[in-house]
């Protein structure tokens, strides 16, 4: 969330930057709401001062034996006017907060112009996409042929866009999760957490999922409690420090968690409906870093390297791109996407997004630290996927498939699996 004073101070610059992401900022409306709030506060303060003066006069008159009834009546009327003024402040606050919660983050000038993935700017490619002497299969045909992926029975259980993994498939999912967590905790310095998968409306608002994206969430109400299934572990991890002041010497705080992610994918039907690419439920290892505003960009660059390390361990070809301003998420000011090569689609597909949110989430969630002068200031947050297990599993199957229909697994996974190859019939072997 923004500080309204900053937006008004930036003026046309704020309008320009938000226009790059297709958002029209109404500065006049914000100024009017801010003026109303300020006027209400000033009126309430003036009335309180008058009430205090009258109370003093009542006391003085009582001590002198004077008539206090008229003064007491004035005091009662002032209390009513103070209550009305306080209600005006609350109403003005609510309207201003509602307006601010709908305004996305200001995109960085480092984000290229454009409003879709077509305008992303490639930063680098790593690894060479595999060249096959045969027609490569997609992960669905490979997995179902081996009997390690079962979309039909998943649909029977839950409807479309769910999956069941069995045998070597389930083992591969578990091994990928363990590899990612071990890399982030043992090599990259993150602290692993186990977090709730159901969170409150306030928690969702803190990281920017609400109020704008409620249609994308799965909600539930049990015993009059309004809870949401998390779309990513970013939500509980970041909000662990909501409404807290973090000492500067504790920064950066690096958090990671494996969690199921639940997404309704509203508005995306007809896109990527086949296989593991876009599902209603999937497992993902998430990374979150809480830091100071001046260090956020450096922390973001480090996080990109941490996500890349997972792909490098798996010998997967990928590339890194900078998203266009109009394609950057609501809460982010700059996002790098890491895209893995999928042979079946003959293209790179997003497997990790790493975003610098600046102080946007810190303001919304009340996560604060202190600057060099000891003044309380919003903390900055950075988050990224490290990595989604299903999409990574799909890439492993597709990039490492063999001519005989087997999949030769990366060496980094064999110590967790106990086998190195998944055979065409779903059995496994150590060579």
Coordinates of C-alpha atoms in Angstrom, one line a residue:
X1 CA 0.0 0.0 0.0
X2 CA 1.1 3.5 -0.7
X3 CA 1.5 6.5 1.6
X4 CA -1.0 8.9 0.2
X5 CA 1.3 11.8 0.9
X6 CA 4.0 10.3 -1.3
X7 CA 1.6 9.8 -4.2
X8 CA 0.3 13.4 -3.9
X9 CA 3.9 14.7 -3.6
X10 CA 4.9 12.7 -6.7
X11 CA 1.9 14.1 -8.6
X12 CA 2.3 13.6 -12.3
X13 CA 5.2 11.3 -11.9
X14 CA 3.1 8.9 -10.0
X15 CA 0.4 9.1 -12.7
X16 CA 3.1 8.5 -15.4
X17 CA 4.5 5.5 -13.7
X18 CA 1.2 3.8 -12.9
X19 CA 0.0 4.5 -16.5
X20 CA 2.9 2.2 -17.6
X21 CA 1.0 -0.7 -16.1
X22 CA -2.3 0.4 -17.4
X23 CA -3.6 2.0 -14.2
X24 CA -5.2 5.5 -14.2
X25 CA -4.4 7.3 -10.9
X26 CA -7.0 9.8 -9.9
X27 CA -5.0 12.3 -7.9
X28 CA -7.9 14.7 -7.4
X29 CA -9.9 12.0 -5.6
X30 CA -6.9 11.1 -3.4
X31 CA -6.3 14.8 -2.6
X32 CA -10.0 15.2 -1.7
X33 CA -10.0 12.2 0.5
X34 CA -6.8 13.2 2.2
X35 CA -8.1 16.8 2.8
X36 CA -11.4 15.4 4.3
X37 CA -9.4 13.2 6.6
X38 CA -7.1 16.1 7.7
X39 CA -10.1 18.4 8.2
X40 CA -11.9 15.8 10.3
X41 CA -8.8 15.3 12.5
X42 CA -8.3 19.0 13.0
X43 CA -12.0 19.5 13.9
X44 CA -11.9 16.6 16.4
X45 CA -8.7 18.0 18.0
X46 CA -10.3 21.5 18.2
X47 CA -13.4 20.1 19.9
X48 CA -11.3 18.0 22.3
X49 CA -9.4 21.2 23.3
X50 CA -12.7 23.0 23.8
X51 CA -14.0 20.2 25.9
X52 CA -10.9 20.2 28.0
X53 CA -11.3 24.0 28.6
X54 CA -15.0 23.6 29.5
X55 CA -14.1 20.8 31.9
X56 CA -11.6 23.1 33.6
X57 CA -14.2 25.8 33.9
X58 CA -16.7 23.4 35.4
X59 CA -14.2 22.5 38.1
X60 CA -13.3 26.1 38.8
X61 CA -17.0 27.1 39.0
X62 CA -17.7 24.2 41.3
X63 CA -14.9 25.2 43.7
X64 CA -16.1 28.8 43.7
X65 CA -19.8 27.8 44.4
X66 CA -21.0 29.0 41.0
X67 CA -23.7 27.6 38.7
X68 CA -22.2 24.8 36.6
X69 CA -25.4 23.4 34.9
X70 CA -25.0 25.5 31.8
X71 CA -21.3 24.6 31.5
X72 CA -22.2 20.9 32.0
X73 CA -24.8 21.1 29.2
X74 CA -22.1 22.7 26.9
X75 CA -19.8 19.8 27.8
X76 CA -22.4 17.2 27.0
X77 CA -23.0 18.8 23.6
X78 CA -19.3 18.9 22.9
X79 CA -19.0 15.2 23.7
X80 CA -21.7 14.5 21.1
X81 CA -19.9 16.7 18.5
X82 CA -16.6 14.9 19.3
X83 CA -18.2 11.5 18.7
X84 CA -19.5 12.8 15.4
X85 CA -16.1 14.1 14.5
X86 CA -14.5 10.8 15.4
X87 CA -17.0 9.0 13.2
X88 CA -16.1 11.4 10.3
X89 CA -12.4 10.5 10.8
X90 CA -13.3 6.8 10.7
X91 CA -15.3 7.2 7.6
X92 CA -12.6 9.3 5.9
X93 CA -10.0 6.7 6.9
X94 CA -12.1 3.9 5.5
X95 CA -12.6 5.6 2.2
X96 CA -9.0 6.6 1.9
X97 CA -7.7 3.1 2.8
X98 CA -10.1 1.5 0.4
X99 CA -8.9 3.7 -2.4
X100 CA -5.2 3.1 -1.6
X101 CA -5.6 -0.7 -1.3
X102 CA -6.7 -0.8 -5.0
X103 CA -3.7 1.1 -6.3
X104 CA -0.9 -1.2 -7.5
X105 CA 2.8 -0.6 -6.8
X106 CA 4.7 1.9 -8.9
X107 CA 6.7 0.0 -11.5
X108 CA 10.4 0.5 -11.6
X109 CA 11.8 2.4 -14.5
X110 CA 14.0 -0.6 -15.0
X111 CA 11.0 -2.6 -16.2
X112 CA 10.5 -2.3 -20.0
X113 CA 7.4 -0.8 -21.5
X114 CA 4.6 -3.2 -22.6
X115 CA 1.7 -5.1 -21.2
X116 CA 2.4 -8.8 -21.9
X117 CA 5.1 -11.4 -22.0
X118 CA 5.9 -10.4 -25.5
X119 CA 7.6 -7.3 -24.2
X120 CA 9.8 -9.1 -21.7
X121 CA 13.5 -8.5 -22.1
X122 CA 15.8 -11.4 -22.1
X123 CA 18.7 -11.1 -19.7
X124 CA 20.5 -14.4 -20.3
X125 CA 20.2 -18.0 -21.4
X126 CA 21.8 -20.8 -19.4
X127 CA 22.3 -24.3 -20.8
X128 CA 21.5 -25.6 -24.3
X129 CA 18.0 -27.0 -24.9
X130 CA 18.3 -30.7 -25.6
X131 CA 18.3 -31.9 -29.2
X132 CA 16.6 -35.2 -29.7
X133 CA 17.0 -37.7 -32.5
X134 CA 13.4 -38.6 -32.0
X135 CA 10.1 -36.8 -31.5
X136 CA 10.0 -35.8 -27.9
X137 CA 6.9 -36.5 -25.8
X138 CA 5.3 -34.1 -23.5
X139 CA 5.3 -34.8 -19.7
X140 CA 1.6 -36.0 -19.8
X141 CA 2.3 -38.7 -22.4
X142 CA 5.5 -39.7 -20.7
X143 CA 4.0 -39.8 -17.2
X144 CA 0.8 -41.5 -18.1
X145 CA 2.6 -44.0 -20.3
X146 CA 4.9 -44.9 -17.3
X147 CA 1.9 -44.9 -14.9
X148 CA 3.5 -42.3 -12.6
X149 CA 0.9 -39.5 -13.4
X150 CA -2.8 -40.1 -13.3
X151 CA -5.0 -37.2 -14.3
X152 CA -8.1 -39.3 -14.9
X153 CA -8.4 -40.4 -11.3
X154 CA -7.5 -36.9 -10.1
X155 CA -10.5 -35.6 -12.1
X156 CA -12.7 -38.3 -10.5
X157 CA -11.6 -37.1 -7.1
X158 CA -11.7 -33.3 -7.5
X159 CA -12.5 -32.3 -11.1
X160 CA -10.2 -30.9 -13.8
X161 CA -6.8 -29.3 -13.1
X162 CA -5.7 -31.7 -10.4
X163 CA -3.2 -34.6 -10.5
X164 CA -2.3 -37.8 -8.8
X165 CA 1.4 -38.9 -8.7
X166 CA 2.2 -42.5 -7.9
X167 CA 5.3 -44.7 -7.5
X168 CA 8.3 -43.1 -9.0
X169 CA 6.3 -39.9 -9.8
X170 CA 5.4 -39.4 -6.1
X171 CA 9.0 -40.2 -5.1
X172 CA 10.3 -37.7 -7.7
X173 CA 8.0 -35.0 -6.3
X174 CA 9.3 -35.6 -2.8
X175 CA 12.9 -35.7 -4.0
X176 CA 12.6 -32.3 -5.8
X177 CA 11.0 -30.7 -2.7
X178 CA 13.8 -32.0 -0.5
X179 CA 16.5 -30.9 -2.9
X180 CA 15.1 -27.4 -3.1
X181 CA 14.8 -27.0 0.7
X182 CA 18.2 -28.4 1.3
X183 CA 19.8 -26.0 -1.2
X184 CA 18.0 -23.0 0.3
X185 CA 18.6 -23.9 3.9
X186 CA 22.1 -25.4 3.7
X187 CA 23.7 -23.3 0.9
X188 CA 21.6 -20.1 0.7
X189 CA 21.0 -19.3 4.3
X190 CA 17.2 -19.5 4.5
X191 CA 15.4 -20.7 7.6
X192 CA 12.8 -23.3 6.9
X193 CA 9.3 -22.9 8.2
X194 CA 6.1 -25.0 8.3
X195 CA 3.2 -22.6 8.0
X196 CA -0.6 -22.6 8.1
X197 CA -2.3 -23.2 4.7
X198 CA -5.4 -21.3 5.8
X199 CA -5.0 -17.6 6.6
X200 CA -7.2 -14.6 7.5
X201 CA -8.5 -11.9 5.3
X202 CA -6.1 -9.5 7.0
X203 CA -3.2 -11.7 6.1
X204 CA -4.2 -11.9 2.5
X205 CA -4.5 -8.1 2.4
X206 CA -1.0 -7.7 3.8
X207 CA 0.7 -9.2 0.8
X208 CA -1.7 -7.8 -1.8
X209 CA -3.9 -10.7 -2.7
X210 CA -6.9 -8.9 -1.3
X211 CA -9.1 -7.1 -2.0
X212 CA -8.3 -7.1 -5.7
X213 CA -7.8 -10.8 -6.4
X214 CA -10.5 -12.5 -4.3
X215 CA -11.9 -14.3 -7.4
X216 CA -8.5 -16.1 -7.8
X217 CA -8.6 -17.5 -4.2
X218 CA -10.3 -20.5 -2.6
X219 CA -12.2 -19.3 0.5
X220 CA -13.9 -21.1 3.3
X221 CA -16.0 -20.2 6.2
X222 CA -16.0 -22.5 9.2
X223 CA -17.7 -21.6 12.5
X224 CA -18.0 -17.9 11.4
X225 CA -14.3 -17.7 10.6
X226 CA -13.4 -16.2 7.2
X227 CA -10.3 -18.0 6.0
X228 CA -8.6 -18.5 2.6
X229 CA -6.4 -21.3 1.3
X230 CA -3.0 -19.8 0.5
X231 CA -2.1 -19.3 -3.2
X232 CA 1.6 -19.4 -2.2
X233 CA 3.7 -19.6 1.0
X234 CA 4.7 -16.0 0.4
X235 CA 1.5 -15.0 2.2
X236 CA 2.1 -16.6 5.6
X237 CA 5.9 -16.3 5.5
X238 CA 5.8 -12.5 4.8
X239 CA 3.0 -11.9 7.4
X240 CA 4.9 -13.7 10.1
X241 CA 6.3 -10.3 10.8
X242 CA 3.1 -8.2 10.3
X243 CA 2.7 -5.4 12.8
X244 CA 6.3 -5.8 14.1
X245 CA 9.4 -3.6 14.2
X246 CA 12.5 -5.6 13.1
X247 CA 15.8 -4.4 14.4
X248 CA 18.2 -3.3 11.6
X249 CA 20.8 -5.8 12.7
X250 CA 18.4 -8.6 12.2
X251 CA 18.0 -7.9 8.5
X252 CA 17.9 -9.5 6.1
X253 CA 15.5 -12.2 7.3
X254 CA 15.5 -15.1 4.9
X255 CA 12.5 -17.5 5.0
X256 CA 11.6 -20.6 3.0
X257 CA 8.8 -23.1 3.1
X258 CA 7.3 -26.0 1.2
X259 CA 3.5 -25.6 0.9
X260 CA 0.6 -26.6 -1.3
X261 CA -0.7 -23.6 -3.3
X262 CA -4.4 -23.3 -4.1
X263 CA -5.5 -21.1 -7.1
X264 CA -8.9 -20.9 -8.8
X265 CA -7.2 -19.6 -12.0
X266 CA -10.2 -17.4 -12.6
X267 CA -10.2 -16.1 -16.2
X268 CA -7.5 -18.6 -17.4
X269 CA -9.7 -21.4 -18.6
X270 CA -8.6 -22.8 -21.9
X271 CA -5.0 -21.9 -21.2
X272 CA -2.5 -24.6 -20.2
X273 CA -5.2 -27.0 -19.2
X274 CA -3.1 -30.1 -20.1
X275 CA -0.8 -31.6 -17.5
X276 CA 1.0 -30.0 -14.6
X277 CA 1.6 -26.4 -15.9
X278 CA -1.5 -24.7 -14.5
X279 CA -3.4 -26.5 -11.7
X280 CA -5.7 -25.6 -8.9
X281 CA -3.4 -27.3 -6.4
X282 CA 0.4 -27.7 -6.6
X283 CA 3.4 -27.9 -4.3
X284 CA 5.9 -25.1 -4.3
X285 CA 9.0 -24.1 -2.3
X286 CA 8.9 -20.4 -1.7
X287 CA 11.6 -17.9 -0.7
X288 CA 11.0 -14.6 1.1
X289 CA 13.5 -12.0 2.2
X290 CA 12.7 -9.0 4.4
X291 CA 15.2 -6.2 4.2
X292 CA 15.8 -2.5 4.1
X293 CA 14.5 -0.4 1.2
X294 CA 18.1 0.4 0.0
X295 CA 19.1 -3.2 0.0
X296 CA 16.1 -4.7 -1.7
X297 CA 17.4 -4.8 -5.2
X298 CA 20.6 -6.6 -4.2
X299 CA 18.5 -9.1 -2.2
X300 CA 16.4 -9.7 -5.3
X301 CA 19.5 -10.4 -7.5
X302 CA 20.7 -12.9 -4.9
X303 CA 17.3 -14.6 -4.8
X304 CA 17.4 -15.0 -8.6
X305 CA 20.7 -16.8 -8.2
X306 CA 19.2 -19.1 -5.6
X307 CA 16.3 -20.1 -7.8
X308 CA 18.7 -20.6 -10.7
X309 CA 20.8 -22.9 -8.5
X310 CA 17.9 -25.3 -8.4
X311 CA 17.7 -25.5 -12.2
X312 CA 21.5 -25.8 -12.5
X313 CA 21.5 -28.8 -10.1
X314 CA 18.9 -30.5 -12.4
X315 CA 20.8 -29.8 -15.6
X316 CA 17.8 -27.9 -17.1
X317 CA 18.1 -25.3 -19.8
X318 CA 16.5 -22.0 -18.9
X319 CA 16.5 -18.3 -19.4
X320 CA 16.0 -15.1 -17.3
X321 CA 13.8 -12.2 -18.5
X322 CA 12.7 -8.9 -17.1
X323 CA 8.9 -8.5 -17.2
X324 CA 7.4 -5.5 -18.8
X325 CA 5.8 -2.9 -16.5
X326 CA 2.3 -3.7 -17.6
X327 CA 2.9 -7.5 -17.0
X328 CA 4.3 -7.1 -13.5
X329 CA 2.2 -8.3 -10.6
X330 CA 0.1 -5.9 -8.6
X331 CA 2.4 -5.7 -5.6
X332 CA 5.8 -5.8 -7.4
X333 CA 7.8 -2.9 -8.7
X334 CA 10.2 -5.1 -10.7
X335 CA 10.0 -8.8 -11.6
X336 CA 12.4 -11.3 -13.2
X337 CA 10.9 -14.4 -14.6
X338 CA 13.0 -17.6 -14.9
X339 CA 11.7 -19.7 -17.8
X340 CA 12.6 -23.3 -18.3
X341 CA 12.7 -25.0 -21.7
X342 CA 9.9 -27.4 -22.5
X343 CA 10.7 -29.5 -25.5
X344 CA 7.1 -30.5 -26.2
X345 CA 6.2 -26.8 -26.6
X346 CA 9.5 -25.8 -28.2
X347 CA 9.7 -22.8 -26.0
X348 CA 10.6 -21.4 -22.6
X349 CA 7.9 -21.3 -19.9
X350 CA 7.8 -19.5 -16.6
X351 CA 9.0 -21.6 -13.7
X352 CA 9.9 -18.9 -11.2
X353 CA 9.1 -15.2 -10.6
X354 CA 11.3 -13.2 -8.4
X355 CA 9.9 -9.8 -7.4
X356 CA 11.1 -6.7 -5.6
X357 CA 8.1 -5.2 -3.8
X358 CA 10.0 -2.3 -2.2
X359 CA 8.1 -1.2 0.9
X360 CA 4.7 -1.8 -0.7
X361 CA 3.9 -5.0 1.3
X362 CA 5.7 -3.6 4.4
X363 CA 3.2 -0.8 4.5
X364 CA 0.2 -3.0 4.0
X365 CA 1.3 -5.5 6.6
X366 CA 2.8 -3.1 9.1
X367 CA 6.3 -4.7 8.8
X368 CA 8.7 -2.0 10.0
X369 CA 12.4 -1.5 10.8
X370 CA 14.5 1.6 11.7
X371 CA 16.6 3.8 9.6
X372 CA 20.2 5.0 10.5
X373 CA 18.6 7.8 12.5
X374 CA 16.5 5.4 14.5
X375 CA 13.3 6.5 12.8
X376 CA 10.6 3.8 12.2
X377 CA 10.2 3.0 8.5
X378 CA 8.5 0.3 6.4
X379 CA 10.6 -2.7 5.7
X380 CA 11.1 -3.9 2.1
X381 CA 10.2 -7.4 0.9
X382 CA 11.4 -9.7 -1.9
X383 CA 9.9 -13.0 -2.8
X384 CA 10.4 -15.8 -5.4
X385 CA 9.6 -19.4 -6.3
X386 CA 12.4 -21.8 -5.5
X387 CA 10.8 -23.8 -7.2
X388 CA 7.3 -25.0 -8.0
X389 CA 7.5 -28.8 -7.8
X390 CA 5.0 -29.8 -10.6
X391 CA 6.4 -27.6 -13.3
X392 CA 9.9 -28.6 -12.4
X393 CA 8.9 -32.3 -12.6
X394 CA 7.4 -31.7 -16.0
X395 CA 10.7 -30.1 -17.2
X396 CA 12.8 -32.9 -15.8
X397 CA 10.7 -35.6 -17.6
X398 CA 10.7 -33.7 -20.9
X399 CA 14.3 -32.5 -21.0
X400 CA 15.8 -35.8 -19.7
X401 CA 13.6 -38.3 -21.7
X402 CA 15.4 -41.0 -23.7
X403 CA 14.8 -42.6 -27.1
X404 CA 13.5 -45.8 -25.5
X405 CA 10.8 -43.9 -23.5
X406 CA 12.7 -43.9 -20.2
X407 CA 13.8 -40.8 -18.2
X408 CA 17.4 -40.6 -17.1
X409 CA 17.3 -38.5 -13.9
X410 CA 19.8 -35.8 -12.9
X411 CA 22.6 -36.9 -10.5
X412 CA 21.5 -34.4 -7.9
X413 CA 18.2 -36.4 -7.3
X414 CA 19.6 -39.9 -7.1
X415 CA 20.7 -39.6 -3.5
X416 CA 17.2 -38.8 -2.5
X417 CA 15.6 -41.4 -4.8
X418 CA 17.8 -44.4 -4.7
X419 CA 17.4 -44.8 -8.4
X420 CA 18.7 -43.0 -11.5
X421 CA 16.2 -44.0 -14.2
X422 CA 12.5 -44.4 -14.6
X423 CA 11.8 -47.1 -17.2
X424 CA 9.0 -46.9 -19.8
X425 CA 6.9 -49.2 -17.7
X426 CA 7.3 -47.1 -14.5
X427 CA 9.8 -49.4 -12.8
X428 CA 13.1 -47.9 -11.7
X429 CA 16.7 -48.8 -12.0
X430 CA 20.0 -47.5 -10.6
X431 CA 21.6 -47.0 -14.0

